[in-house]
Amino acid sequence: GAVVSQHPSWVICKSGTSVKIECRSLDFQATTMFWYRQFPKQSLMLMATSNEGSKATYEQGVEKDKFLINHASLTLSTLTVTSAHPEDSSFYICSARGRSLIATNEKLFFGSGTQLSVL
Amino acid sequence: AQKITQTQPGMFVQEKEAVTLDCTYDTSDPSYGLFWYKQPSSGEMIFLIYQGSYDQQNATEGRYSLNFQKARKSANLVISASQLGDSAMYFCAMRERGGSNYKLTFGKGTLLTVNP
């Protein structure tokens, strides 16, 4: 099955620094990638949708200047948390949709997530 | 209004027994898809089963089956012969046709604990 690789799995950083999280589709071309945020014991909340080669579409309430998303190629999307603060500490998870997916299956493939802790 | 409602924050089941996890949804889109994902403590989201709104048969995938009742807008997940490894968070999700970005909306999840 399709594989989405997300790195790093864990990151601890100081307040005020920036952190980059990578999401790669390993065996398919991801035309669309989604970034979610999940607080402990909560649901996944969609932050933004990125299409290859175009600007990301952010959900209401998500600061686009804080959460920079780049989808420069069909296999890579990055989320950069700029000037991170303790309230940005969360679990971030990406998912991808590719051209090659069987339409009737219509499932998204998820990365393994990144736990961000901002001190 | 919530689009996906999972009313069971936590469920317990004995090993080898069946368990039903509830999910109701709200949409006016005639074309939609319903998904169940499993999230173990490690965090990854594992796809379990998919049901399309036009599918006539209830979806099944091994020990997982989806009890799809369209008129009631419910899509309950049934896990048969529970195993200890089934202990995890389970999320119901919906994709609506409207919009080109194929967004998934998730419910709040149900924490399933399988007891030996």
PDB file of C-alpha atoms in Angstrom:
ATOM      1  CA  GLY A   1       0.000   0.000   0.000  1.00  0.00           C
ATOM      2  CA  ALA A   2       0.917   3.639  -0.307  1.00  0.00           C
ATOM      3  CA  VAL A   3       3.314   4.945   2.315  1.00  0.00           C
ATOM      4  CA  VAL A   4       3.616   8.416   3.763  1.00  0.00           C
ATOM      5  CA  SER A   5       6.746   9.178   5.718  1.00  0.00           C
ATOM      6  CA  GLN A   6       6.767  11.967   8.270  1.00  0.00           C
ATOM      7  CA  HIS A   7       9.832  13.323  10.064  1.00  0.00           C
ATOM      8  CA  PRO A   8      10.740  13.945  12.738  1.00  0.00           C
ATOM      9  CA  SER A   9       8.642  11.787  15.042  1.00  0.00           C
ATOM     10  CA  TRP A  10       9.535  13.887  18.065  1.00  0.00           C
ATOM     11  CA  VAL A  11      10.942  17.364  18.372  1.00  0.00           C
ATOM     12  CA  ILE A  12      11.643  19.478  21.411  1.00  0.00           C
ATOM     13  CA  CYS A  13      12.541  23.094  20.863  1.00  0.00           C
ATOM     14  CA  LYS A  14      12.946  26.315  22.735  1.00  0.00           C
ATOM     15  CA  SER A  15      10.321  28.996  22.619  1.00  0.00           C
ATOM     16  CA  GLY A  16      10.928  31.407  19.764  1.00  0.00           C
ATOM     17  CA  THR A  17      12.622  28.952  17.444  1.00  0.00           C
ATOM     18  CA  SER A  18      11.212  27.518  14.228  1.00  0.00           C
ATOM     19  CA  VAL A  19      10.600  23.866  13.541  1.00  0.00           C
ATOM     20  CA  LYS A  20      10.193  22.170  10.183  1.00  0.00           C
ATOM     21  CA  ILE A  21       8.222  18.959   9.747  1.00  0.00           C
ATOM     22  CA  GLU A  22       8.488  16.962   6.528  1.00  0.00           C
ATOM     23  CA  CYS A  23       5.882  14.775   4.931  1.00  0.00           C
ATOM     24  CA  ARG A  24       6.894  12.578   2.005  1.00  0.00           C
ATOM     25  CA  SER A  25       4.896  10.232  -0.175  1.00  0.00           C
ATOM     26  CA  LEU A  26       7.219   7.310  -0.847  1.00  0.00           C
ATOM     27  CA  ASP A  27       5.572   5.363  -3.626  1.00  0.00           C
ATOM     28  CA  PHE A  28       3.044   7.683  -5.180  1.00  0.00           C
ATOM     29  CA  GLN A  29       2.714  11.263  -6.293  1.00  0.00           C
ATOM     30  CA  ALA A  30       0.771  13.282  -3.764  1.00  0.00           C
ATOM     31  CA  THR A  31      -1.203  15.938  -5.564  1.00  0.00           C
ATOM     32  CA  THR A  32      -2.774  17.048  -2.317  1.00  0.00           C
ATOM     33  CA  MET A  33      -1.446  16.942   1.209  1.00  0.00           C
ATOM     34  CA  PHE A  34      -3.289  17.776   4.396  1.00  0.00           C
ATOM     35  CA  TRP A  35      -1.902  18.910   7.709  1.00  0.00           C
ATOM     36  CA  TYR A  36      -3.749  18.121  10.909  1.00  0.00           C
ATOM     37  CA  ARG A  37      -3.206  19.050  14.500  1.00  0.00           C
ATOM     38  CA  GLN A  38      -4.260  16.856  17.386  1.00  0.00           C
ATOM     39  CA  PHE A  39      -4.309  17.729  21.068  1.00  0.00           C
ATOM     40  CA  PRO A  40      -4.119  14.920  23.626  1.00  0.00           C
ATOM     41  CA  LYS A  41      -7.196  12.729  23.580  1.00  0.00           C
ATOM     42  CA  GLN A  42      -8.822  15.003  21.006  1.00  0.00           C
ATOM     43  CA  SER A  43      -9.780  14.632  17.388  1.00  0.00           C
ATOM     44  CA  LEU A  44      -7.746  15.622  14.365  1.00  0.00           C
ATOM     45  CA  MET A  45      -8.330  19.207  13.328  1.00  0.00           C
ATOM     46  CA  LEU A  46      -7.506  20.122   9.756  1.00  0.00           C
ATOM     47  CA  MET A  47      -5.092  23.033   9.612  1.00  0.00           C
ATOM     48  CA  ALA A  48      -4.461  23.427   5.922  1.00  0.00           C
ATOM     49  CA  THR A  49      -4.584  21.784   2.532  1.00  0.00           C
ATOM     50  CA  SER A  50      -1.742  22.072   0.092  1.00  0.00           C
ATOM     51  CA  ASN A  51      -1.731  21.309  -3.585  1.00  0.00           C
ATOM     52  CA  GLU A  52       1.540  20.833  -5.377  1.00  0.00           C
ATOM     53  CA  GLY A  53       2.834  24.048  -6.854  1.00  0.00           C
ATOM     54  CA  SER A  54       0.234  26.338  -5.328  1.00  0.00           C
ATOM     55  CA  LYS A  55      -0.344  28.176  -2.084  1.00  0.00           C
ATOM     56  CA  ALA A  56      -1.855  26.285   0.789  1.00  0.00           C
ATOM     57  CA  THR A  57      -5.451  26.806   1.806  1.00  0.00           C
ATOM     58  CA  TYR A  58      -5.757  27.381   5.536  1.00  0.00           C
ATOM     59  CA  GLU A  59      -8.731  26.573   7.710  1.00  0.00           C
ATOM     60  CA  GLN A  60     -10.423  29.334   9.597  1.00  0.00           C
ATOM     61  CA  GLY A  61      -8.513  30.344  12.691  1.00  0.00           C
ATOM     62  CA  VAL A  62      -5.167  28.932  11.561  1.00  0.00           C
ATOM     63  CA  GLU A  63      -2.426  31.542  11.328  1.00  0.00           C
ATOM     64  CA  LYS A  64      -0.817  31.194   7.933  1.00  0.00           C
ATOM     65  CA  ASP A  65       2.188  33.260   8.980  1.00  0.00           C
ATOM     66  CA  LYS A  66       2.856  30.960  11.911  1.00  0.00           C
ATOM     67  CA  PHE A  67       2.286  27.669  10.131  1.00  0.00           C
ATOM     68  CA  LEU A  68       4.089  27.883   6.819  1.00  0.00           C
ATOM     69  CA  ILE A  69       3.321  25.136   4.366  1.00  0.00           C
ATOM     70  CA  ASN A  70       5.323  24.386   1.283  1.00  0.00           C
ATOM     71  CA  HIS A  71       4.374  21.735  -1.248  1.00  0.00           C
ATOM     72  CA  ALA A  72       7.155  22.203  -3.731  1.00  0.00           C
ATOM     73  CA  SER A  73       7.085  18.763  -5.292  1.00  0.00           C
ATOM     74  CA  LEU A  74       4.679  15.887  -5.812  1.00  0.00           C
ATOM     75  CA  THR A  75       6.350  13.896  -3.057  1.00  0.00           C
ATOM     76  CA  LEU A  76       7.166  16.454  -0.386  1.00  0.00           C
ATOM     77  CA  SER A  77       5.272  18.899   1.752  1.00  0.00           C
ATOM     78  CA  THR A  78       6.697  20.735   4.727  1.00  0.00           C
ATOM     79  CA  LEU A  79       5.086  22.444   7.685  1.00  0.00           C
ATOM     80  CA  THR A  80       7.193  25.049   9.457  1.00  0.00           C
ATOM     81  CA  VAL A  81       6.058  26.256  12.847  1.00  0.00           C
ATOM     82  CA  THR A  82       7.621  29.688  13.087  1.00  0.00           C
ATOM     83  CA  SER A  83       8.549  31.318  16.383  1.00  0.00           C
ATOM     84  CA  ALA A  84       7.113  28.400  18.273  1.00  0.00           C
ATOM     85  CA  HIS A  85       5.541  28.930  21.680  1.00  0.00           C
ATOM     86  CA  PRO A  86       4.437  26.431  24.321  1.00  0.00           C
ATOM     87  CA  GLU A  87       0.832  26.660  23.121  1.00  0.00           C
ATOM     88  CA  ASP A  88       2.003  25.276  19.763  1.00  0.00           C
ATOM     89  CA  SER A  89       2.939  22.031  21.477  1.00  0.00           C
ATOM     90  CA  SER A  90       0.811  19.376  19.864  1.00  0.00           C
ATOM     91  CA  PHE A  91       0.767  16.299  17.665  1.00  0.00           C
ATOM     92  CA  TYR A  92       0.959  17.212  13.982  1.00  0.00           C
ATOM     93  CA  ILE A  93       0.067  14.670  11.338  1.00  0.00           C
ATOM     94  CA  CYS A  94       0.027  14.843   7.574  1.00  0.00           C
ATOM     95  CA  SER A  95      -1.943  12.898   5.042  1.00  0.00           C
ATOM     96  CA  ALA A  96      -1.726  12.640   1.306  1.00  0.00           C
ATOM     97  CA  ARG A  97      -3.890  11.937  -1.685  1.00  0.00           C
ATOM     98  CA  GLY A  98      -2.392  10.876  -4.944  1.00  0.00           C
ATOM     99  CA  ARG A  99      -3.372  10.521  -8.539  1.00  0.00           C
ATOM    100  CA  SER A 100      -2.756   6.810  -8.515  1.00  0.00           C
ATOM    101  CA  LEU A 101      -5.212   5.970  -5.761  1.00  0.00           C
ATOM    102  CA  ILE A 102      -8.136   3.818  -6.797  1.00  0.00           C
ATOM    103  CA  ALA A 103     -11.161   6.107  -6.874  1.00  0.00           C
ATOM    104  CA  THR A 104     -13.553   3.657  -5.267  1.00  0.00           C
ATOM    105  CA  ASN A 105     -11.247   3.168  -2.311  1.00  0.00           C
ATOM    106  CA  GLU A 106     -10.759   6.856  -1.728  1.00  0.00           C
ATOM    107  CA  LYS A 107      -8.685   6.481   1.383  1.00  0.00           C
ATOM    108  CA  LEU A 108      -6.091   8.923   2.532  1.00  0.00           C
ATOM    109  CA  PHE A 109      -2.727   7.778   3.756  1.00  0.00           C
ATOM    110  CA  PHE A 110      -1.328   9.288   6.899  1.00  0.00           C
ATOM    111  CA  GLY A 111       2.133   9.903   8.143  1.00  0.00           C
ATOM    112  CA  SER A 112       3.109   8.643  11.565  1.00  0.00           C
ATOM    113  CA  GLY A 113       2.850  12.097  13.107  1.00  0.00           C
ATOM    114  CA  THR A 114       5.193  14.490  14.863  1.00  0.00           C
ATOM    115  CA  GLN A 115       4.978  15.300  18.549  1.00  0.00           C
ATOM    116  CA  LEU A 116       6.147  18.880  19.043  1.00  0.00           C
ATOM    117  CA  SER A 117       7.044  20.078  22.507  1.00  0.00           C
ATOM    118  CA  VAL A 118       7.965  23.729  22.916  1.00  0.00           C
ATOM    119  CA  LEU A 119       9.743  24.594  26.141  1.00  0.00           C
TER     120      LEU A 119
ATOM    121  CA  ALA B   1     -23.277  21.656  14.229  1.00  0.00           C
ATOM    122  CA  GLN B   2     -20.977  18.688  14.423  1.00  0.00           C
ATOM    123  CA  LYS B   3     -20.676  16.764  11.203  1.00  0.00           C
ATOM    124  CA  ILE B   4     -19.439  13.569  12.822  1.00  0.00           C
ATOM    125  CA  THR B   5     -20.637  12.490  16.241  1.00  0.00           C
ATOM    126  CA  GLN B   6     -19.108   9.681  18.235  1.00  0.00           C
ATOM    127  CA  THR B   7     -21.036   9.463  21.476  1.00  0.00           C
ATOM    128  CA  GLN B   8     -18.828   6.910  23.212  1.00  0.00           C
ATOM    129  CA  PRO B   9     -15.667   8.468  24.666  1.00  0.00           C
ATOM    130  CA  GLY B  10     -14.565   5.042  25.856  1.00  0.00           C
ATOM    131  CA  MET B  11     -15.590   1.443  25.393  1.00  0.00           C
ATOM    132  CA  PHE B  12     -14.497  -1.788  27.026  1.00  0.00           C
ATOM    133  CA  VAL B  13     -14.770  -5.239  25.520  1.00  0.00           C
ATOM    134  CA  GLN B  14     -13.602  -8.694  26.497  1.00  0.00           C
ATOM    135  CA  GLU B  15     -11.110 -10.395  24.252  1.00  0.00           C
ATOM    136  CA  LYS B  16     -12.783 -12.511  21.553  1.00  0.00           C
ATOM    137  CA  GLU B  17     -16.080 -10.693  21.868  1.00  0.00           C
ATOM    138  CA  ALA B  18     -17.598  -8.315  19.313  1.00  0.00           C
ATOM    139  CA  VAL B  19     -17.936  -4.593  19.888  1.00  0.00           C
ATOM    140  CA  THR B  20     -19.817  -1.836  18.098  1.00  0.00           C
ATOM    141  CA  LEU B  21     -18.494   1.703  17.954  1.00  0.00           C
ATOM    142  CA  ASP B  22     -21.121   4.298  17.150  1.00  0.00           C
ATOM    143  CA  CYS B  23     -20.896   7.047  14.568  1.00  0.00           C
ATOM    144  CA  THR B  24     -23.563   9.384  13.258  1.00  0.00           C
ATOM    145  CA  TYR B  25     -23.037  12.024  10.613  1.00  0.00           C
ATOM    146  CA  ASP B  26     -24.681  15.098   9.229  1.00  0.00           C
ATOM    147  CA  THR B  27     -24.514  16.153   5.609  1.00  0.00           C
ATOM    148  CA  SER B  28     -26.745  17.463   2.871  1.00  0.00           C
ATOM    149  CA  ASP B  29     -24.362  16.293   0.168  1.00  0.00           C
ATOM    150  CA  PRO B  30     -25.835  13.241  -1.608  1.00  0.00           C
ATOM    151  CA  SER B  31     -22.343  11.966  -2.393  1.00  0.00           C
ATOM    152  CA  TYR B  32     -20.077  11.306   0.521  1.00  0.00           C
ATOM    153  CA  GLY B  33     -17.727   8.748   1.954  1.00  0.00           C
ATOM    154  CA  LEU B  34     -17.402   7.432   5.458  1.00  0.00           C
ATOM    155  CA  PHE B  35     -14.180   6.132   6.953  1.00  0.00           C
ATOM    156  CA  TRP B  36     -12.972   4.508  10.087  1.00  0.00           C
ATOM    157  CA  TYR B  37      -9.399   4.939  11.240  1.00  0.00           C
ATOM    158  CA  LYS B  38      -7.557   3.356  14.134  1.00  0.00           C
ATOM    159  CA  GLN B  39      -4.953   5.313  16.059  1.00  0.00           C
ATOM    160  CA  PRO B  40      -2.796   3.265  18.434  1.00  0.00           C
ATOM    161  CA  SER B  41      -0.768   4.941  21.141  1.00  0.00           C
ATOM    162  CA  SER B  42       2.102   5.347  18.679  1.00  0.00           C
ATOM    163  CA  GLY B  43       0.053   7.953  16.848  1.00  0.00           C
ATOM    164  CA  GLU B  44      -0.199   6.771  13.280  1.00  0.00           C
ATOM    165  CA  MET B  45      -3.603   6.695  11.640  1.00  0.00           C
ATOM    166  CA  ILE B  46      -4.465   3.295  10.224  1.00  0.00           C
ATOM    167  CA  PHE B  47      -7.232   3.039   7.649  1.00  0.00           C
ATOM    168  CA  LEU B  48      -9.753   0.339   8.530  1.00  0.00           C
ATOM    169  CA  ILE B  49     -12.794   0.555   6.305  1.00  0.00           C
ATOM    170  CA  TYR B  50     -14.620   2.749   3.825  1.00  0.00           C
ATOM    171  CA  GLN B  51     -18.292   3.099   2.900  1.00  0.00           C
ATOM    172  CA  GLY B  52     -19.524   5.175  -0.009  1.00  0.00           C
ATOM    173  CA  SER B  53     -22.909   6.823   0.190  1.00  0.00           C
ATOM    174  CA  TYR B  54     -24.109   4.996  -2.903  1.00  0.00           C
ATOM    175  CA  ASP B  55     -22.801   1.596  -1.867  1.00  0.00           C
ATOM    176  CA  GLN B  56     -25.640  -0.881  -1.572  1.00  0.00           C
ATOM    177  CA  GLN B  57     -23.797  -3.349   0.590  1.00  0.00           C
ATOM    178  CA  ASN B  58     -22.292  -2.763   3.993  1.00  0.00           C
ATOM    179  CA  ALA B  59     -18.518  -2.641   3.775  1.00  0.00           C
ATOM    180  CA  THR B  60     -16.479  -5.431   5.318  1.00  0.00           C
ATOM    181  CA  GLU B  61     -12.730  -5.787   5.783  1.00  0.00           C
ATOM    182  CA  GLY B  62     -11.698  -8.889   7.656  1.00  0.00           C
ATOM    183  CA  ARG B  63     -12.876  -8.531  11.274  1.00  0.00           C
ATOM    184  CA  TYR B  64     -14.212  -5.048  10.583  1.00  0.00           C
ATOM    185  CA  SER B  65     -17.650  -4.356   9.214  1.00  0.00           C
ATOM    186  CA  LEU B  66     -19.560  -1.154   8.840  1.00  0.00           C
ATOM    187  CA  ASN B  67     -23.236  -1.090   9.741  1.00  0.00           C
ATOM    188  CA  PHE B  68     -24.389   1.593   7.329  1.00  0.00           C
ATOM    189  CA  GLN B  69     -27.908   2.911   7.931  1.00  0.00           C
ATOM    190  CA  LYS B  70     -28.283   5.740   5.487  1.00  0.00           C
ATOM    191  CA  ALA B  71     -31.712   6.912   6.553  1.00  0.00           C
ATOM    192  CA  ARG B  72     -30.544   7.202  10.136  1.00  0.00           C
ATOM    193  CA  LYS B  73     -27.209   8.689   9.028  1.00  0.00           C
ATOM    194  CA  SER B  74     -25.259   6.220  11.047  1.00  0.00           C
ATOM    195  CA  ALA B  75     -22.116   4.287  10.210  1.00  0.00           C
ATOM    196  CA  ASN B  76     -21.240   2.109  13.148  1.00  0.00           C
ATOM    197  CA  LEU B  77     -18.064   0.059  13.167  1.00  0.00           C
ATOM    198  CA  VAL B  78     -18.349  -3.543  14.279  1.00  0.00           C
ATOM    199  CA  ILE B  79     -15.192  -5.345  15.343  1.00  0.00           C
ATOM    200  CA  SER B  80     -15.658  -9.072  15.680  1.00  0.00           C
ATOM    201  CA  ALA B  81     -13.508 -11.368  17.803  1.00  0.00           C
ATOM    202  CA  SER B  82     -11.700  -8.537  19.546  1.00  0.00           C
ATOM    203  CA  GLN B  83      -7.981  -8.886  20.104  1.00  0.00           C
ATOM    204  CA  LEU B  84      -5.746  -7.195  22.638  1.00  0.00           C
ATOM    205  CA  GLY B  85      -4.072  -5.345  19.788  1.00  0.00           C
ATOM    206  CA  ASP B  86      -7.371  -3.690  18.950  1.00  0.00           C
ATOM    207  CA  SER B  87      -6.997  -1.414  21.966  1.00  0.00           C
ATOM    208  CA  ALA B  88      -6.668   2.052  20.439  1.00  0.00           C
ATOM    209  CA  MET B  89      -8.527   5.230  19.576  1.00  0.00           C
ATOM    210  CA  TYR B  90     -11.012   4.832  16.755  1.00  0.00           C
ATOM    211  CA  PHE B  91     -12.076   7.738  14.617  1.00  0.00           C
ATOM    212  CA  CYS B  92     -15.014   7.988  12.289  1.00  0.00           C
ATOM    213  CA  ALA B  93     -14.557  10.445   9.440  1.00  0.00           C
ATOM    214  CA  MET B  94     -16.515  11.786   6.503  1.00  0.00           C
ATOM    215  CA  ARG B  95     -15.586  13.186   3.136  1.00  0.00           C
ATOM    216  CA  GLU B  96     -18.133  15.260   1.300  1.00  0.00           C
ATOM    217  CA  ARG B  97     -18.051  15.763  -2.416  1.00  0.00           C
ATOM    218  CA  GLY B  98     -18.449  19.524  -2.157  1.00  0.00           C
ATOM    219  CA  GLY B  99     -15.148  21.295  -2.697  1.00  0.00           C
ATOM    220  CA  SER B 100     -12.196  20.035  -4.634  1.00  0.00           C
ATOM    221  CA  ASN B 101      -9.855  19.340  -1.796  1.00  0.00           C
ATOM    222  CA  TYR B 102     -11.227  16.094  -0.502  1.00  0.00           C
ATOM    223  CA  LYS B 103     -11.226  17.098   3.146  1.00  0.00           C
ATOM    224  CA  LEU B 104     -11.874  14.576   5.866  1.00  0.00           C
ATOM    225  CA  THR B 105     -13.827  15.662   8.922  1.00  0.00           C
ATOM    226  CA  PHE B 106     -13.172  13.552  11.990  1.00  0.00           C
ATOM    227  CA  GLY B 107     -15.266  12.722  14.992  1.00  0.00           C
ATOM    228  CA  LYS B 108     -13.890  13.045  18.513  1.00  0.00           C
ATOM    229  CA  GLY B 109     -13.005   9.398  18.688  1.00  0.00           C
ATOM    230  CA  THR B 110     -13.710   6.414  20.913  1.00  0.00           C
ATOM    231  CA  LEU B 111     -11.038   4.845  23.070  1.00  0.00           C
ATOM    232  CA  LEU B 112     -11.450   1.094  22.904  1.00  0.00           C
ATOM    233  CA  THR B 113      -9.904  -1.079  25.567  1.00  0.00           C
ATOM    234  CA  VAL B 114      -9.829  -4.830  25.058  1.00  0.00           C
ATOM    235  CA  ASN B 115      -9.587  -6.758  28.311  1.00  0.00           C
ATOM    236  CA  PRO B 116      -7.952 -10.188  28.483  1.00  0.00           C
TER     237      PRO B 116
END
